[in-house]
Amino acid sequence: MEWAWLAPALNFAAFGLIVLGGRRLPGQGAFLAILAIAGAFGVFWYALADFLGRGTGTYAFSVTWFKAGNVDVPWGMVLDPLALVMLGLVSFIALVIQVYSLGYMAGEERFGWYFAVHALFAGAMLAVVLADNLLLLYVAWELVGLGSYLLIGFWYERRSAAEAAKKAFVTTRLGDVGLLIGILLLFKLTGTFQLSGVFAQARELSTGVLTAATLLIFLGAMGKSAQFPLHVWLPDAMEGPTPVSALIHAATMVAAGVYLVARAFPLFELAPATLVVVALVGLVTAGIGATLALVMTDLKRVLAYSTVSNLGLMMLALGAGSIAAAIFHLVAHAFSKALLFLGAGSVMHGAERTDVREMGGLRLRMPLTAFSFAVGALSLAGFPPLSGFFSKDEVLLAVLGKGGVVFPAILVVLLGIVFLSALYLARALLLTFWGELKEENRHAHEAAGVMAVPMALLAVGAAAVGFLALRVGSLSPGFGAFLEGEGHAFRINPALTLASVAAALGGFALGYAVYQRHLFSPQRLAQRYSFLHRLLVNKYYVDHAYQWGIDRVVLAFSRGVALFDRLVVNDGGVNGTADTVRVSGLRLRYLQSGLVYNYALGIVVGVVAVALFWWLVIPRVL
């Protein structure tokens, strides 16, 4: 357990070694990144064995980082069930994606740099997971943002990739400012950055202060986990290499926001108003993502909006008060989404296209990819007994168990989102792999072994990880009980399960009828409901609103500030003052001639002027 710090340290070390000497190493040092993340996965198994041997609990260590006045700021690692789950998830998903990248990125000029940034990104996320204090967490949090910027913009020669990287970096920074203010507010109130210290003093703080602090922390989570209205960066992040998309969407960057709320949940529990905000933002995000995925034609963008929708479901579960349901869905989603993105990468690699309208019948050329993609899609749609079926059921149960006035109404909307999820996943699966093989796709080929094996492993996870929810006597207490204790064991509600399965089957059946049997024409529906279709194609005009705000407000304000700076501050305050002194000096220098008779004449004129003033003016005044 005391070796947990090795997980991020190995990856940071791999980054440094590849950057410094990768060009002189075989494969530009890519093996170092793979060995580092494999070592982190080994640390997970060691920690898990220790946990099972000694029983669950919290294990932590810290050392002094620095001192500022009377404040002693330590840094260290904390390992509890939540951190252990995330350690295993991040290290495994990152490992299989890096192995997959060996085939996908083969021949790339900056091959070593790609793996170096992968190592930096993985190390930063592992540091976020294990950090025992808010300051260290924030440093690692910003490194995750840096890693995402470098990976999304890996092909920076393409303007679209460079713009997407900047968009992701700037958008998430908006949330990060809120997170930093929230951290500083908590430090001001508690005098410590240590998570355990903040939690211990939380009940002494007023509800208003806790609400403000948790809302600011949630703002940071909204940025990283692409919650409305800060979701706009995630679809554009598809400009990076497809394995990067798999890593970001599955277990690292987007998972960071969900993890942050779960880690700080003792604070959120004491701020019920914030939990309602979390739930409502999650619901809106889930609905937006599900509806936009229906009209996207790029396969990766369909999956991107699917990620947005599922992140909304995780936040909704947290808003309903269930860490276990949110993290369980995060785990199930990570396996399924990583599998879907690697499947999309295999399609791009083998068929050299991403538009689902140009595909069809690829199962005949890429059977393994088609099977793997189908497992991921069916799991994420909620088909039993795949992983997504169990995790979505737990989200539904969390919402149902919350009670009150708001949450039962949310449950109805949530079932509609389950229906839409199955529909857009059926659309992506059927348009890509089923139907007749088009002539332009006859050159398509199956993925190489180094790409196929990771997909097969993820397919096993997407199919089987859901069974972790079940109790297996003394062998396994079930995911919920392991994460939060015996009182949080997952349960089954037969009526709700039937409703969920019916929604998933209904969505998939409609997708089959439309995109396989062609009983309905999507084009006619788009023409008939042209306003709704334009609304969806333009992504609810959120990007347009941002662009308008930047052009008409931000840039206009900036031009006004620049004009004020130029005319008042620079020309008046700085240059004006300097010019006044310079001109005064030019005028006064004529008084310093160096000639004695000039000075004598000046004295005489002065004396005469004073005498006349005293003789003529003063008497009249007096």
Coordinates of C-alpha atoms in Angstrom, one line a residue:
M1 CA 0.0 0.0 0.0
E2 CA 2.9 2.3 0.8
W3 CA 4.1 2.0 -2.8
A4 CA 1.0 3.7 -4.3
W5 CA 3.1 6.8 -5.2
L6 CA 5.0 4.7 -7.7
A7 CA 2.0 4.7 -10.0
P8 CA 2.2 8.3 -11.1
A9 CA 5.9 8.6 -10.5
L10 CA 6.8 5.8 -13.0
N11 CA 4.8 7.6 -15.7
F12 CA 6.3 11.0 -15.0
A13 CA 9.8 9.4 -15.1
A14 CA 8.9 7.8 -18.5
F15 CA 7.9 11.2 -19.8
G16 CA 11.2 12.7 -18.8
L17 CA 13.3 9.9 -20.2
I18 CA 11.5 9.8 -23.5
V19 CA 11.8 13.6 -23.9
L20 CA 15.5 13.6 -23.0
G21 CA 16.7 10.5 -24.8
G22 CA 13.9 8.9 -26.7
R23 CA 15.4 9.5 -30.2
R24 CA 18.4 7.3 -29.2
L25 CA 16.2 4.5 -27.9
P26 CA 14.5 1.7 -29.9
G27 CA 11.0 2.7 -31.0
Q28 CA 11.8 6.3 -29.9
G29 CA 11.3 5.1 -26.3
A30 CA 7.6 4.1 -26.6
F31 CA 8.3 0.9 -24.6
L32 CA 9.2 3.1 -21.6
A33 CA 5.7 4.6 -21.5
I34 CA 4.1 1.1 -21.8
L35 CA 6.4 -0.3 -19.1
A36 CA 5.5 2.7 -16.8
I37 CA 1.7 2.2 -17.1
A38 CA 2.1 -1.5 -16.8
G39 CA 4.0 -0.8 -13.6
A40 CA 1.1 1.3 -12.4
F41 CA -1.3 -1.5 -13.2
G42 CA 1.0 -3.8 -11.1
V43 CA 0.8 -1.3 -8.2
F44 CA -3.0 -1.6 -8.5
W45 CA -2.9 -5.4 -8.1
Y46 CA -0.5 -5.1 -5.2
A47 CA -2.7 -2.6 -3.5
L48 CA -5.9 -4.7 -4.2
A49 CA -4.3 -7.8 -2.7
D50 CA -3.3 -5.7 0.4
F51 CA -6.8 -4.4 0.7
L52 CA -8.4 -7.8 0.5
G53 CA -5.9 -9.2 2.9
R54 CA -6.3 -6.5 5.6
G55 CA -9.8 -5.4 4.9
T56 CA -11.1 -2.2 3.3
G57 CA -10.2 1.2 4.9
T58 CA -8.1 4.3 4.2
Y59 CA -4.4 4.2 3.9
A60 CA -2.5 7.5 3.6
F61 CA 1.0 9.0 3.9
S62 CA 2.2 12.5 3.6
V63 CA 5.5 14.5 3.9
T64 CA 6.1 18.2 4.2
W65 CA 6.0 19.9 0.8
F66 CA 6.7 23.5 1.9
K67 CA 6.0 26.0 4.6
A68 CA 4.5 29.5 4.2
G69 CA 4.4 31.4 7.4
N70 CA 2.5 29.3 9.9
V71 CA 1.0 27.1 7.3
D72 CA 2.6 23.7 6.8
V73 CA 1.6 22.3 3.4
P74 CA 2.2 18.6 3.0
W75 CA 1.8 16.4 -0.1
G76 CA 1.0 12.7 -0.1
M77 CA -1.2 9.9 -1.3
V78 CA -4.4 8.5 0.0
L79 CA -5.7 5.1 -1.0
D80 CA -9.2 4.1 -0.2
P81 CA -11.8 2.1 -2.2
L82 CA -12.6 5.0 -4.4
A83 CA -9.0 5.7 -5.3
L84 CA -8.3 2.0 -5.7
V85 CA -11.1 1.6 -8.3
M86 CA -9.9 4.6 -10.2
L87 CA -6.2 3.5 -10.0
G88 CA -7.1 0.1 -11.6
L89 CA -9.4 1.6 -14.2
V90 CA -7.0 4.4 -15.4
S91 CA -4.0 2.1 -15.5
F92 CA -5.7 -0.7 -17.3
I93 CA -7.4 1.4 -19.9
A94 CA -4.3 3.5 -20.5
L95 CA -2.2 0.3 -20.9
V96 CA -4.4 -1.3 -23.6
I97 CA -4.7 2.0 -25.5
Q98 CA -1.0 2.4 -25.5
V99 CA -0.5 -1.1 -26.8
Y100 CA -3.2 -0.4 -29.5
S101 CA -1.3 2.8 -30.4
L102 CA 1.8 0.8 -31.4
G103 CA -0.1 -0.3 -34.4
Y104 CA -2.3 2.8 -35.0
M105 CA 0.5 5.3 -34.8
A106 CA 3.2 3.2 -36.6
G107 CA 5.2 5.3 -39.0
E108 CA 4.3 8.6 -37.3
E109 CA 7.3 11.0 -37.3
R110 CA 6.7 12.1 -33.7
F111 CA 6.1 8.5 -32.5
G112 CA 8.2 8.9 -29.3
W113 CA 6.7 12.3 -28.4
Y114 CA 3.2 10.8 -28.7
F115 CA 4.0 8.1 -26.1
A116 CA 5.9 10.7 -23.9
V117 CA 2.7 12.8 -23.7
H118 CA 0.7 9.7 -23.1
A119 CA 2.9 9.0 -20.0
L120 CA 2.5 12.6 -18.8
F121 CA -1.2 12.4 -19.2
A122 CA -1.6 9.1 -17.4
G123 CA 0.8 10.2 -14.6
A124 CA -1.2 13.4 -14.1
M125 CA -4.5 11.5 -13.9
L126 CA -3.1 9.0 -11.4
A127 CA -1.8 11.9 -9.3
V128 CA -5.3 13.4 -9.3
V129 CA -6.7 10.0 -8.2
L130 CA -4.2 9.5 -5.3
A131 CA -3.7 13.1 -4.1
D132 CA -4.4 13.6 -0.4
N133 CA -4.7 17.4 -0.5
L134 CA -6.5 19.9 -2.6
L135 CA -3.3 21.9 -3.6
L136 CA -1.6 18.8 -5.0
L137 CA -4.8 17.7 -6.7
Y138 CA -5.0 21.1 -8.4
V139 CA -1.5 20.9 -9.7
A140 CA -2.1 17.4 -11.1
W141 CA -5.5 18.7 -12.4
E142 CA -3.7 21.3 -14.5
L143 CA -1.2 18.8 -15.8
V144 CA -4.1 16.8 -17.0
G145 CA -5.2 19.9 -18.9
L146 CA -1.8 20.3 -20.3
G147 CA -1.6 16.7 -21.4
S148 CA -5.0 16.9 -23.1
Y149 CA -3.9 20.1 -25.0
L150 CA -0.7 18.4 -26.3
L151 CA -2.6 15.2 -27.3
I152 CA -5.6 16.8 -28.9
G153 CA -3.3 19.1 -30.9
F154 CA -0.8 16.3 -31.7
W155 CA -1.3 16.9 -35.4
Y156 CA -0.9 20.7 -34.9
E157 CA 0.0 21.1 -38.6
R158 CA -3.7 20.8 -39.3
R159 CA -5.4 24.1 -38.3
S160 CA -8.5 22.2 -37.1
A161 CA -6.4 20.2 -34.6
A162 CA -4.6 23.3 -33.3
E163 CA -8.0 25.1 -32.9
A164 CA -9.5 22.1 -31.1
A165 CA -6.6 21.9 -28.7
K166 CA -6.9 25.6 -27.8
K167 CA -10.7 25.3 -27.5
A168 CA -10.3 22.4 -25.0
F169 CA -7.6 24.2 -23.0
V170 CA -9.5 27.6 -22.8
T171 CA -12.9 26.0 -22.1
T172 CA -11.7 23.8 -19.3
R173 CA -9.7 26.8 -17.8
L174 CA -13.0 28.6 -17.3
G175 CA -14.0 25.8 -14.9
D176 CA -10.6 25.6 -13.4
V177 CA -10.7 29.2 -12.2
G178 CA -13.8 28.3 -10.2
L179 CA -12.1 25.2 -8.8
L180 CA -9.1 27.3 -7.7
I181 CA -11.3 29.9 -6.0
G182 CA -13.3 27.1 -4.3
I183 CA -10.0 25.5 -3.0
L184 CA -8.8 28.9 -1.7
L185 CA -12.1 29.6 0.0
L186 CA -12.0 26.2 1.8
F187 CA -8.4 26.9 2.9
K188 CA -9.3 30.3 4.2
L189 CA -12.1 28.8 6.3
T190 CA -10.3 25.7 7.5
G191 CA -6.6 26.6 7.4
T192 CA -5.7 23.4 5.6
F193 CA -5.5 21.9 2.1
Q194 CA -5.6 18.3 3.5
L195 CA -8.8 16.6 2.4
S196 CA -9.2 14.8 5.7
G197 CA -8.8 18.2 7.6
V198 CA -11.3 20.0 5.4
F199 CA -13.9 17.2 5.8
A200 CA -13.3 17.1 9.6
Q201 CA -14.2 20.9 9.9
A202 CA -16.9 20.9 7.2
R203 CA -19.8 20.6 9.7
E204 CA -18.6 23.7 11.5
L205 CA -19.1 25.8 8.3
S206 CA -22.3 27.5 7.4
T207 CA -24.5 26.1 4.7
G208 CA -24.2 29.2 2.6
V209 CA -20.4 29.0 2.6
L210 CA -20.4 25.3 1.8
T211 CA -22.9 25.9 -1.0
A212 CA -20.6 28.5 -2.5
A213 CA -17.5 26.4 -2.1
T214 CA -19.1 23.2 -3.6
L215 CA -20.6 25.2 -6.5
L216 CA -17.1 26.5 -7.3
I217 CA -15.7 23.0 -7.1
F218 CA -18.5 21.7 -9.3
L219 CA -17.6 24.4 -11.9
G220 CA -14.2 22.8 -12.2
A221 CA -15.8 19.4 -12.6
M222 CA -18.1 20.8 -15.3
G223 CA -15.2 21.9 -17.4
K224 CA -13.2 18.6 -17.2
S225 CA -16.3 16.4 -17.5
A226 CA -17.9 18.4 -20.3
Q227 CA -21.1 19.4 -18.5
F228 CA -23.5 21.9 -20.1
P229 CA -22.6 24.6 -21.0
L230 CA -18.9 23.8 -20.9
H231 CA -19.4 20.7 -23.1
V232 CA -18.5 22.3 -26.4
W233 CA -14.8 21.3 -26.3
L234 CA -15.3 17.6 -26.2
P235 CA -16.7 16.9 -29.7
D236 CA -13.9 19.0 -31.3
A237 CA -11.3 17.0 -29.3
M238 CA -11.9 14.3 -32.0
E239 CA -9.2 16.1 -34.1
G240 CA -6.6 14.2 -32.1
P241 CA -5.5 10.7 -32.9
T242 CA -8.3 8.2 -32.2
P243 CA -6.5 6.4 -29.4
V244 CA -6.3 9.8 -27.7
S245 CA -10.0 10.1 -28.0
A246 CA -10.4 6.7 -26.4
L247 CA -8.1 7.7 -23.5
I248 CA -9.7 11.1 -22.9
H249 CA -13.3 9.8 -23.2
A250 CA -12.9 6.6 -21.2
A251 CA -10.8 6.8 -18.1
T252 CA -8.8 10.0 -17.8
M253 CA -9.7 13.6 -18.5
V254 CA -13.5 13.4 -18.6
A255 CA -13.5 11.0 -15.6
A256 CA -11.6 13.6 -13.6
G257 CA -14.7 15.8 -13.0
V258 CA -16.9 12.9 -11.9
Y259 CA -14.1 11.7 -9.6
L260 CA -13.6 15.2 -8.1
V261 CA -17.2 15.5 -7.1
A262 CA -17.1 11.9 -5.7
R263 CA -13.9 12.7 -3.7
A264 CA -15.3 15.9 -2.3
F265 CA -18.7 14.3 -1.6
P266 CA -18.6 14.8 2.2
L267 CA -18.8 18.6 1.4
F268 CA -21.6 18.2 -1.2
E269 CA -23.7 16.2 1.2
L270 CA -23.8 19.2 3.5
A271 CA -24.9 21.5 0.7
P272 CA -28.2 20.0 -0.6
A273 CA -28.8 22.9 -2.9
T274 CA -25.6 22.1 -4.8
L275 CA -26.7 18.5 -5.2
V276 CA -29.9 19.6 -6.9
V277 CA -27.8 21.8 -9.2
V278 CA -25.5 18.8 -9.9
A279 CA -28.5 16.6 -10.7
L280 CA -30.2 19.1 -13.0
V281 CA -27.0 20.0 -14.9
G282 CA -26.3 16.3 -15.3
L283 CA -29.8 15.7 -16.7
V284 CA -29.6 18.6 -19.1
T285 CA -26.2 17.4 -20.3
A286 CA -27.4 13.8 -20.7
G287 CA -30.4 15.0 -22.8
I288 CA -28.3 17.3 -25.0
G289 CA -25.7 14.7 -25.7
A290 CA -28.2 12.0 -26.5
T291 CA -30.2 14.2 -29.0
L292 CA -27.1 15.5 -30.7
A293 CA -25.7 12.1 -31.2
L294 CA -28.7 11.2 -33.3
V295 CA -27.8 13.6 -36.1
M296 CA -24.0 13.5 -36.2
T297 CA -22.6 11.9 -39.4
D298 CA -19.0 11.5 -38.2
L299 CA -18.6 8.2 -36.3
K300 CA -16.2 9.7 -33.7
R301 CA -18.6 12.7 -33.1
V302 CA -21.5 10.3 -32.5
L303 CA -19.3 8.6 -29.8
A304 CA -18.2 12.0 -28.5
Y305 CA -21.8 13.2 -27.8
S306 CA -22.5 9.7 -26.4
T307 CA -19.7 10.5 -23.9
V308 CA -21.3 13.8 -23.1
S309 CA -24.6 12.1 -22.4
N310 CA -23.2 9.4 -20.2
L311 CA -21.1 11.9 -18.2
G312 CA -24.4 13.7 -17.5
L313 CA -25.8 10.4 -16.2
M314 CA -22.9 10.1 -13.8
M315 CA -23.4 13.6 -12.5
L316 CA -27.1 12.9 -12.1
A317 CA -26.3 9.9 -10.0
L318 CA -24.0 12.0 -7.8
G319 CA -26.7 14.6 -7.5
A320 CA -29.0 11.9 -6.4
G321 CA -26.6 11.1 -3.6
S322 CA -25.0 7.8 -4.9
I323 CA -21.3 7.7 -5.4
A324 CA -21.4 4.0 -6.0
A325 CA -23.9 4.3 -8.9
A326 CA -21.9 7.1 -10.5
I327 CA -18.5 5.4 -10.3
F328 CA -19.9 2.1 -11.3
H329 CA -21.4 3.7 -14.5
L330 CA -18.0 5.4 -15.0
V331 CA -16.3 2.0 -14.9
A332 CA -18.8 0.3 -17.2
H333 CA -18.8 3.3 -19.6
A334 CA -14.9 3.4 -19.7
F335 CA -14.7 -0.2 -21.0
S336 CA -17.5 0.3 -23.5
K337 CA -16.4 3.7 -24.7
A338 CA -12.8 2.8 -25.0
L339 CA -13.8 -0.2 -27.0
L340 CA -16.1 1.9 -29.3
F341 CA -13.4 4.4 -30.0
L342 CA -10.8 1.8 -30.7
G343 CA -13.3 0.2 -33.0
A344 CA -13.8 3.5 -34.7
G345 CA -10.0 3.8 -35.0
S346 CA -9.9 0.4 -36.6
V347 CA -12.5 1.5 -39.1
M348 CA -10.6 4.7 -39.9
H349 CA -7.4 2.6 -40.3
G350 CA -8.9 -0.1 -42.4
A351 CA -11.6 1.8 -44.4
E352 CA -10.0 5.3 -44.4
R353 CA -13.3 7.1 -43.7
T354 CA -15.3 8.4 -40.8
D355 CA -18.7 9.4 -42.3
V356 CA -21.3 6.8 -41.4
R357 CA -23.2 7.6 -44.6
E358 CA -20.3 6.4 -46.7
M359 CA -19.9 3.1 -44.8
G360 CA -22.0 -0.1 -44.6
G361 CA -21.3 -3.8 -44.7
L362 CA -17.9 -3.5 -43.1
R363 CA -18.6 -6.6 -41.0
L364 CA -17.8 -8.6 -44.1
R365 CA -14.3 -7.1 -44.2
M366 CA -13.7 -6.4 -40.5
P367 CA -15.5 -9.1 -38.5
L368 CA -13.5 -8.8 -35.3
T369 CA -14.0 -5.0 -35.2
A370 CA -17.7 -5.4 -36.0
F371 CA -18.2 -7.9 -33.1
S372 CA -16.2 -5.7 -30.7
F373 CA -18.1 -2.6 -31.7
A374 CA -21.4 -4.4 -31.3
V375 CA -20.5 -5.5 -27.8
G376 CA -19.6 -2.0 -26.8
A377 CA -22.7 -0.5 -28.4
L378 CA -25.1 -3.1 -26.9
S379 CA -23.5 -2.7 -23.4
L380 CA -23.7 1.1 -23.5
A381 CA -27.3 0.9 -24.7
G382 CA -28.2 -1.1 -21.6
F383 CA -28.8 -4.6 -22.9
P384 CA -28.7 -7.4 -20.3
P385 CA -26.4 -9.0 -19.2
L386 CA -23.7 -6.6 -20.4
S387 CA -22.0 -4.1 -18.2
G388 CA -24.0 -1.0 -19.2
F389 CA -27.3 -2.8 -18.2
F390 CA -26.2 -3.1 -14.6
S391 CA -24.7 0.4 -14.4
K392 CA -27.6 2.3 -16.0
D393 CA -30.0 0.4 -13.7
E394 CA -28.0 1.6 -10.7
V395 CA -28.3 5.2 -11.9
L396 CA -32.1 4.7 -12.3
L397 CA -32.3 3.2 -8.8
A398 CA -30.3 6.1 -7.3
V399 CA -32.8 8.6 -8.9
L400 CA -35.8 6.6 -7.8
G401 CA -34.5 6.2 -4.2
K402 CA -33.9 10.0 -3.9
G403 CA -37.7 10.7 -3.7
G404 CA -39.0 14.2 -3.3
V405 CA -40.7 16.2 -6.0
V406 CA -37.9 16.7 -8.6
F407 CA -36.3 13.2 -8.8
P408 CA -39.4 11.1 -9.8
A409 CA -40.0 13.5 -12.7
I410 CA -36.3 13.2 -13.6
L411 CA -36.8 9.4 -13.8
V412 CA -39.3 9.7 -16.6
V413 CA -36.9 11.9 -18.6
L414 CA -34.1 9.5 -17.8
L415 CA -36.0 6.6 -19.4
G416 CA -36.4 8.7 -22.5
I417 CA -32.6 9.2 -22.6
V418 CA -32.1 5.5 -22.3
F419 CA -34.3 5.1 -25.3
L420 CA -32.4 7.7 -27.3
S421 CA -29.1 6.1 -26.3
A422 CA -30.1 2.8 -27.8
L423 CA -31.4 4.5 -30.9
Y424 CA -28.2 6.5 -31.7
L425 CA -26.0 3.5 -30.9
A426 CA -28.1 1.3 -33.2
R427 CA -27.7 4.0 -35.9
A428 CA -23.9 4.0 -35.6
L429 CA -23.6 0.2 -35.5
L430 CA -26.0 -0.5 -38.4
L431 CA -24.9 2.2 -40.7
T432 CA -21.2 1.3 -40.2
F433 CA -21.2 -2.5 -40.2
W434 CA -24.5 -3.8 -41.5
G435 CA -26.2 -3.5 -44.9
E436 CA -24.5 -4.0 -48.2
L437 CA -20.8 -3.5 -48.7
K438 CA -20.2 -0.5 -50.9
E439 CA -17.8 -0.7 -53.8
E440 CA -15.6 2.0 -52.3
N441 CA -15.2 0.0 -49.1
R442 CA -14.0 -3.3 -50.7
H443 CA -10.4 -2.4 -49.9
A444 CA -11.2 -2.3 -46.1
H445 CA -9.2 -4.7 -44.0
E446 CA -9.2 -6.0 -40.4
A447 CA -7.0 -4.5 -37.7
A448 CA -3.5 -5.9 -37.1
G449 CA -3.0 -8.1 -34.1
V450 CA -1.5 -5.4 -31.9
M451 CA -4.7 -3.5 -32.4
A452 CA -7.1 -6.4 -32.2
V453 CA -5.9 -7.8 -28.9
P454 CA -6.7 -4.6 -26.9
M455 CA -10.2 -4.5 -28.5
A456 CA -10.7 -8.1 -27.5
L457 CA -9.7 -7.4 -23.9
L458 CA -12.0 -4.4 -23.7
A459 CA -14.8 -6.4 -25.2
V460 CA -14.5 -8.9 -22.3
G461 CA -14.6 -6.0 -19.8
A462 CA -17.6 -4.4 -21.5
A463 CA -19.4 -7.7 -21.3
A464 CA -18.4 -8.9 -17.8
V465 CA -17.5 -6.0 -15.6
G466 CA -21.1 -5.4 -14.7
F467 CA -21.2 -8.6 -12.7
L468 CA -19.1 -6.8 -10.1
A469 CA -22.4 -5.3 -9.0
L470 CA -23.5 -8.8 -7.7
R471 CA -22.8 -10.3 -4.4
V472 CA -20.9 -13.6 -4.5
G473 CA -21.0 -14.8 -1.0
S474 CA -17.8 -14.0 1.0
L475 CA -15.8 -13.8 -2.3
S476 CA -17.2 -10.4 -3.3
P477 CA -19.5 -8.0 -1.4
G478 CA -20.6 -6.3 -4.6
F479 CA -19.3 -3.0 -6.0
G480 CA -21.6 -0.7 -4.0
A481 CA -20.8 -2.3 -0.7
F482 CA -17.0 -2.3 -1.5
L483 CA -17.1 1.4 -2.4
E484 CA -19.3 2.9 0.2
G485 CA -20.0 0.2 2.8
E486 CA -22.6 -2.5 3.5
G487 CA -25.5 -0.1 3.6
H488 CA -24.9 0.9 -0.1
A489 CA -25.1 -2.6 -1.6
F490 CA -26.8 -2.6 -5.0
R491 CA -30.4 -3.8 -5.1
I492 CA -32.8 -4.7 -7.9
N493 CA -36.2 -3.1 -8.6
P494 CA -37.9 -5.5 -11.1
A495 CA -40.4 -2.9 -12.4
L496 CA -37.7 -0.3 -13.0
T497 CA -35.4 -3.0 -14.6
L498 CA -38.2 -4.0 -17.0
A499 CA -38.9 -0.3 -17.9
S500 CA -35.1 0.2 -18.6
V501 CA -34.8 -2.9 -20.8
A502 CA -38.0 -2.0 -22.6
A503 CA -36.6 1.5 -23.3
A504 CA -33.4 0.0 -24.6
L505 CA -35.1 -2.6 -26.7
G506 CA -37.5 0.0 -28.1
G507 CA -34.7 2.3 -29.1
F508 CA -32.7 -0.4 -30.8
A509 CA -35.8 -1.8 -32.5
L510 CA -36.6 1.7 -33.9
G511 CA -33.0 2.0 -35.1
Y512 CA -33.3 -1.4 -36.8
A513 CA -36.5 -0.4 -38.5
V514 CA -35.1 2.9 -39.8
Y515 CA -31.5 2.1 -40.7
Q516 CA -31.7 -1.6 -41.6
R517 CA -35.2 -2.3 -42.8
H518 CA -35.7 1.2 -44.1
L519 CA -39.4 1.3 -42.9
F520 CA -39.0 5.1 -42.2
S521 CA -37.0 7.7 -44.1
P522 CA -34.7 9.8 -41.8
Q523 CA -34.4 12.3 -44.7
R524 CA -38.2 12.8 -44.8
L525 CA -38.4 13.3 -41.1
A526 CA -35.6 15.9 -41.3
Q527 CA -37.5 17.7 -44.0
R528 CA -40.8 17.5 -42.1
Y529 CA -39.3 18.7 -38.9
S530 CA -36.7 21.0 -40.5
F531 CA -36.6 23.5 -37.6
L532 CA -35.8 20.7 -35.1
H533 CA -33.3 19.1 -37.4
R534 CA -31.5 22.5 -37.9
L535 CA -31.5 23.0 -34.2
L536 CA -29.8 19.7 -33.6
V537 CA -27.4 19.9 -36.6
N538 CA -26.3 23.3 -35.2
K539 CA -25.8 21.8 -31.8
Y540 CA -28.5 24.0 -30.2
Y541 CA -26.5 27.1 -31.4
V542 CA -24.4 26.9 -28.2
D543 CA -21.2 27.3 -30.2
H544 CA -22.8 30.1 -32.1
A545 CA -23.7 31.9 -28.9
Y546 CA -20.1 31.5 -27.6
Q547 CA -18.7 32.9 -30.9
W548 CA -21.2 35.8 -30.8
G549 CA -20.2 36.5 -27.2
I550 CA -16.5 36.5 -28.1
D551 CA -16.9 38.6 -31.3
R552 CA -19.5 41.2 -29.9
V553 CA -18.7 41.3 -26.2
V554 CA -15.2 40.0 -25.4
L555 CA -13.4 41.5 -28.4
A556 CA -15.4 44.7 -28.3
F557 CA -14.5 45.1 -24.6
S558 CA -10.9 44.3 -25.4
R559 CA -10.8 46.9 -28.2
G560 CA -12.3 49.5 -25.7
V561 CA -9.6 48.6 -23.1
A562 CA -6.9 48.8 -25.7
L563 CA -8.1 52.3 -26.8
F564 CA -8.2 53.5 -23.2
D565 CA -4.7 52.0 -22.6
R566 CA -3.4 53.7 -25.8
L567 CA -5.0 57.1 -25.4
V568 CA -5.2 57.6 -21.6
V569 CA -2.8 55.3 -19.9
N570 CA 0.0 55.2 -22.5
D571 CA -0.3 58.5 -24.3
G572 CA -1.6 60.5 -21.3
G573 CA -0.3 58.8 -18.2
V574 CA 3.0 57.5 -19.5
N575 CA 4.0 59.3 -22.6
G576 CA 2.1 62.5 -21.6
T577 CA 4.0 62.8 -18.4
A578 CA 7.3 62.1 -20.1
D579 CA 6.5 64.7 -22.9
T580 CA 5.6 67.3 -20.2
V581 CA 9.0 66.9 -18.5
R582 CA 10.8 66.8 -21.8
V583 CA 9.2 70.0 -23.1
S584 CA 9.6 71.8 -19.8
G585 CA 13.3 70.9 -19.9
L586 CA 13.6 72.3 -23.4
R587 CA 12.1 75.6 -22.4
L588 CA 14.0 76.0 -19.1
R589 CA 17.4 75.2 -20.7
Y590 CA 17.4 78.7 -22.2
L591 CA 17.7 80.2 -18.7
Q592 CA 20.9 78.4 -18.2
S593 CA 23.1 80.3 -20.7
G594 CA 26.3 80.4 -18.6
L595 CA 26.8 84.1 -19.2
V596 CA 27.3 86.3 -16.0
Y597 CA 25.8 89.5 -17.6
N598 CA 22.6 87.5 -18.5
Y599 CA 22.2 86.5 -14.9
A600 CA 22.9 90.1 -13.6
L601 CA 20.3 91.4 -16.0
G602 CA 17.8 88.9 -14.7
I603 CA 18.5 89.9 -11.1
V604 CA 18.0 93.6 -11.9
V605 CA 14.7 93.0 -13.8
G606 CA 13.5 90.9 -10.9
V607 CA 14.3 93.5 -8.3
V608 CA 12.6 96.3 -10.4
A609 CA 9.5 94.1 -10.8
V610 CA 9.3 93.4 -7.1
A611 CA 9.7 97.1 -6.3
L612 CA 7.0 98.2 -8.7
F613 CA 4.7 95.5 -7.4
W614 CA 5.3 96.7 -3.8
W615 CA 4.9 100.4 -4.7
L616 CA 1.9 100.2 -7.1
V617 CA -0.2 97.2 -6.2
I618 CA 0.2 96.6 -2.4
P619 CA -1.1 100.0 -1.3
R620 CA -4.2 99.7 -3.4
V621 CA -4.9 96.2 -1.9
L622 CA -4.4 97.5 1.6

